[in-house]
Coordinates of N, CA, C and O in Angstrom, one line a residue:
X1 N -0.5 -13.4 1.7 CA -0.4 -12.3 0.7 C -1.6 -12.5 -0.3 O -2.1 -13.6 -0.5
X2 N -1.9 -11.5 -0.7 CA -3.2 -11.7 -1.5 C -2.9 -11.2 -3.0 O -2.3 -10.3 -3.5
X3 N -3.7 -12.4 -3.5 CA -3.5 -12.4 -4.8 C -3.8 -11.5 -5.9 O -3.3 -11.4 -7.0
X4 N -5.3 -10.5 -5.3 CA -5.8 -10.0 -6.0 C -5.0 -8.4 -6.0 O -4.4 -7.9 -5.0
X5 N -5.2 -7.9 -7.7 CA -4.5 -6.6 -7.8 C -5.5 -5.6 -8.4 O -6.1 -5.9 -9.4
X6 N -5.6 -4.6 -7.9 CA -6.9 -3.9 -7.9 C -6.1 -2.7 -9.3 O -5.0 -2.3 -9.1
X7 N -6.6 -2.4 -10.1 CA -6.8 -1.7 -11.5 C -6.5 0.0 -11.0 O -7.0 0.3 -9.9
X8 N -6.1 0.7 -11.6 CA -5.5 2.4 -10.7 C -7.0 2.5 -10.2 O -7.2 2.5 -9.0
X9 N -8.2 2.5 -11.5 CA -9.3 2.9 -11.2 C -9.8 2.8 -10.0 O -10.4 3.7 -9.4
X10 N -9.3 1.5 -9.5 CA -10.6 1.0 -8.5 C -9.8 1.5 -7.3 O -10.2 1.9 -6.2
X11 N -8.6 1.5 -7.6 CA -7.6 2.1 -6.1 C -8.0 3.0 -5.6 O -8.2 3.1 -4.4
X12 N -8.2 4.3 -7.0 CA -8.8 5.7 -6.8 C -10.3 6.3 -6.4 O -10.6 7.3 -5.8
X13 N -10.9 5.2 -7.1 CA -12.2 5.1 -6.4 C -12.4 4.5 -5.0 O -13.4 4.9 -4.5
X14 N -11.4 3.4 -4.0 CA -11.7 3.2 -3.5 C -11.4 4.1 -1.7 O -11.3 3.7 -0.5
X15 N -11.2 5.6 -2.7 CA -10.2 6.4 -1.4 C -12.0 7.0 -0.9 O -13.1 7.2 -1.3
X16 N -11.2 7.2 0.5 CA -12.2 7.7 1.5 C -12.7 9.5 1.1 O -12.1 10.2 0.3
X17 N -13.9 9.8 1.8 CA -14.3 11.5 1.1 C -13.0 12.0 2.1 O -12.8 13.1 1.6
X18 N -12.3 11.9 2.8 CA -11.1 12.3 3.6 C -9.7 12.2 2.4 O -8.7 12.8 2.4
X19 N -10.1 11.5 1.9 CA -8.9 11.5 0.4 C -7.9 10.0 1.0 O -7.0 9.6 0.2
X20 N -7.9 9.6 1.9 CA -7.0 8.5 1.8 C -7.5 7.3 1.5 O -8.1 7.2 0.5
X21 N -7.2 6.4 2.4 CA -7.5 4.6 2.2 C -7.8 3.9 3.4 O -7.0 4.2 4.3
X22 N -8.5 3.3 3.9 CA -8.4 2.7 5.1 C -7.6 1.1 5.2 O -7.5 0.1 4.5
X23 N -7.2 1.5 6.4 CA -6.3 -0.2 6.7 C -6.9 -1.4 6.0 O -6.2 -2.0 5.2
X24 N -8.1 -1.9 6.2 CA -8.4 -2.6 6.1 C -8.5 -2.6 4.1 O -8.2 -3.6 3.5
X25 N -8.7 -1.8 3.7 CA -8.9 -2.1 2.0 C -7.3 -2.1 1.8 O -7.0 -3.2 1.2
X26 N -6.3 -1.2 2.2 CA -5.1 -1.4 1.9 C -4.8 -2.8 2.1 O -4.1 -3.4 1.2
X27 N -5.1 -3.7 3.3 CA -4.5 -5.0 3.5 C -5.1 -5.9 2.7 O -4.4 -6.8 2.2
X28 N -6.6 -6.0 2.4 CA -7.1 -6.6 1.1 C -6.6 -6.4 0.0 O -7.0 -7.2 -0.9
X29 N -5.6 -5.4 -0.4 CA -4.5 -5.7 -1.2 C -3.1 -6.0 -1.5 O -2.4 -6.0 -2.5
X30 N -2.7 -6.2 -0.2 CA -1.4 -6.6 0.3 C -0.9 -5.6 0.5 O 0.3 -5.8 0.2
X31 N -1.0 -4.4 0.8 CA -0.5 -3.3 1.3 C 0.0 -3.2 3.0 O -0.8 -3.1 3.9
X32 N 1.2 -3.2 3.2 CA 1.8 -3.1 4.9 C 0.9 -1.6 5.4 O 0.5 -0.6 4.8
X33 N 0.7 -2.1 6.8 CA 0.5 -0.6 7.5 C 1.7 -0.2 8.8 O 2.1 -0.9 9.8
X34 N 2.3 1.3 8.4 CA 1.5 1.8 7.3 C 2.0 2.1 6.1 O 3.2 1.8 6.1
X35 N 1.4 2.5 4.9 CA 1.4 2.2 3.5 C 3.0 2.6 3.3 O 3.4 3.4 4.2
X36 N 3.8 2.4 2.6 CA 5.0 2.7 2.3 C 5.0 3.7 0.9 O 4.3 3.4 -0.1
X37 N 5.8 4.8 1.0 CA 5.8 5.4 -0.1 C 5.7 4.5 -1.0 O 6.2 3.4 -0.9
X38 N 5.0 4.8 -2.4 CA 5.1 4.5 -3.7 C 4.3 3.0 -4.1 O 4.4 2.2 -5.0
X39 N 3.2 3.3 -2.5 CA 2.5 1.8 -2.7 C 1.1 1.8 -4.3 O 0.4 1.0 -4.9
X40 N 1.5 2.9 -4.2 CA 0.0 3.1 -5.5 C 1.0 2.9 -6.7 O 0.7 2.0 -7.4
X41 N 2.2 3.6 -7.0 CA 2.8 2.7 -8.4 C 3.0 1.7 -8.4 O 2.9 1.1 -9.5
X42 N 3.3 0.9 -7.1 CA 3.4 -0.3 -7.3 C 2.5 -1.1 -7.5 O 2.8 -2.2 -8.1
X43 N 1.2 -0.8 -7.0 CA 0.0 -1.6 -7.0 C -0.4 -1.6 -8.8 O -0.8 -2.5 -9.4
X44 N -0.1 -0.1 -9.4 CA -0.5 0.0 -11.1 C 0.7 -1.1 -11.7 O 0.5 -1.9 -12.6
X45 N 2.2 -0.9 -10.8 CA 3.1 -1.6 -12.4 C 2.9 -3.4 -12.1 O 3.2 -4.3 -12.9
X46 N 2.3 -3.6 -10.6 CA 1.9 -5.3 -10.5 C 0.6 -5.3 -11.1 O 0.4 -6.4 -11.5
X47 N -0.2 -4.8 -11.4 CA -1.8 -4.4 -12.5 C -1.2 -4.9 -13.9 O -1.8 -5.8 -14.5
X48 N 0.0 -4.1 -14.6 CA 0.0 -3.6 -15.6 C 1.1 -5.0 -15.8 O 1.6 -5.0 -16.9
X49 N 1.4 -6.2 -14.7 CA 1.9 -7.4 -15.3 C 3.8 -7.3 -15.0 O 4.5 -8.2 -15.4
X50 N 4.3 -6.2 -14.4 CA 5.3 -5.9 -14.3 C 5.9 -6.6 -13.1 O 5.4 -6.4 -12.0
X51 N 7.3 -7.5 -13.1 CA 7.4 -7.9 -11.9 C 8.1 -6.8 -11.1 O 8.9 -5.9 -11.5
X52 N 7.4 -7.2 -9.8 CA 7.5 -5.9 -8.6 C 7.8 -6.7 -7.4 O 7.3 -7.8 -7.3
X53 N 8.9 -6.0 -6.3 CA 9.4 -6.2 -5.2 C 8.6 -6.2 -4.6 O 7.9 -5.2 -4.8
X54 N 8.0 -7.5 -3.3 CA 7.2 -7.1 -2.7 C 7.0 -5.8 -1.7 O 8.1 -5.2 -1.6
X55 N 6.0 -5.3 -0.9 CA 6.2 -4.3 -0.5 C 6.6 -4.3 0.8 O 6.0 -5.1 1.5
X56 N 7.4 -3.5 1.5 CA 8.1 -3.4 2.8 C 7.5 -2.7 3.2 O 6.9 -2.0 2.4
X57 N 7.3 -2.4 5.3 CA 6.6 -1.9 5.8 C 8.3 -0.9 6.2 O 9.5 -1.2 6.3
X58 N 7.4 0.3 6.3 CA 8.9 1.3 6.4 C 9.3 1.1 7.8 O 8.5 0.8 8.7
X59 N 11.0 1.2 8.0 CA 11.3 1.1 9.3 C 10.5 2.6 10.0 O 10.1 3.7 9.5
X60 N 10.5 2.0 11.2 CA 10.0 3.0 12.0 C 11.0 3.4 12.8 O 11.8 2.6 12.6
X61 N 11.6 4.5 13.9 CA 12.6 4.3 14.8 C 11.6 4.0 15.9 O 10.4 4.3 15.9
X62 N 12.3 3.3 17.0 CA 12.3 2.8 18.2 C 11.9 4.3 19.0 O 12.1 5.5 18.8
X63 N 11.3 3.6 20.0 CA 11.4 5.2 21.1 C 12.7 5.4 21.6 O 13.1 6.6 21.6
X64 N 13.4 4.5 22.1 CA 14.6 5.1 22.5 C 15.6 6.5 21.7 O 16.5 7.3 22.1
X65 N 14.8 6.1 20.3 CA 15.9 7.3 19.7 C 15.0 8.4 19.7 O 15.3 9.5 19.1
X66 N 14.0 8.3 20.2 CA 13.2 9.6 20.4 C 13.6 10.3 21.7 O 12.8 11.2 22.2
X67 N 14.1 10.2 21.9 CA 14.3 11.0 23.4 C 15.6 11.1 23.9 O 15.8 11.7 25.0

């Protein structure tokens, strides 16, 4: 897990001209792939010194319940 917590600024600056984030900058901040809702508040209220739940990678379903 990585220690460093990147400032809203630099989050927002660091989005692609496609408007998102790439894996690899998300995981330089401890971000699961793929990103779990509400990973950018969380990355501001761990910035802003707030203790925060680490973040979970969302379940996904299995193929079996796809079909």
């Amino acid at each position: 897990m990585t220690s460093y917590v990147p400032s809203p600024d630099e989050v927002t600056a660091a989005q692609t001209p496609g408007g998102g984030w790439t894996r690899k900058q998300l995981a330089e901040w401890g971000v699961p792939w793929p990103p779990p809702q509400g990973w950018r508040k969380h990355l501001a209220d761990k910035w802003s010194g707030k203790e925060v739940e680490p973040l979970r990678t969302p379940e996904l379903p299995d193929q079996d319940s796809l079909f």
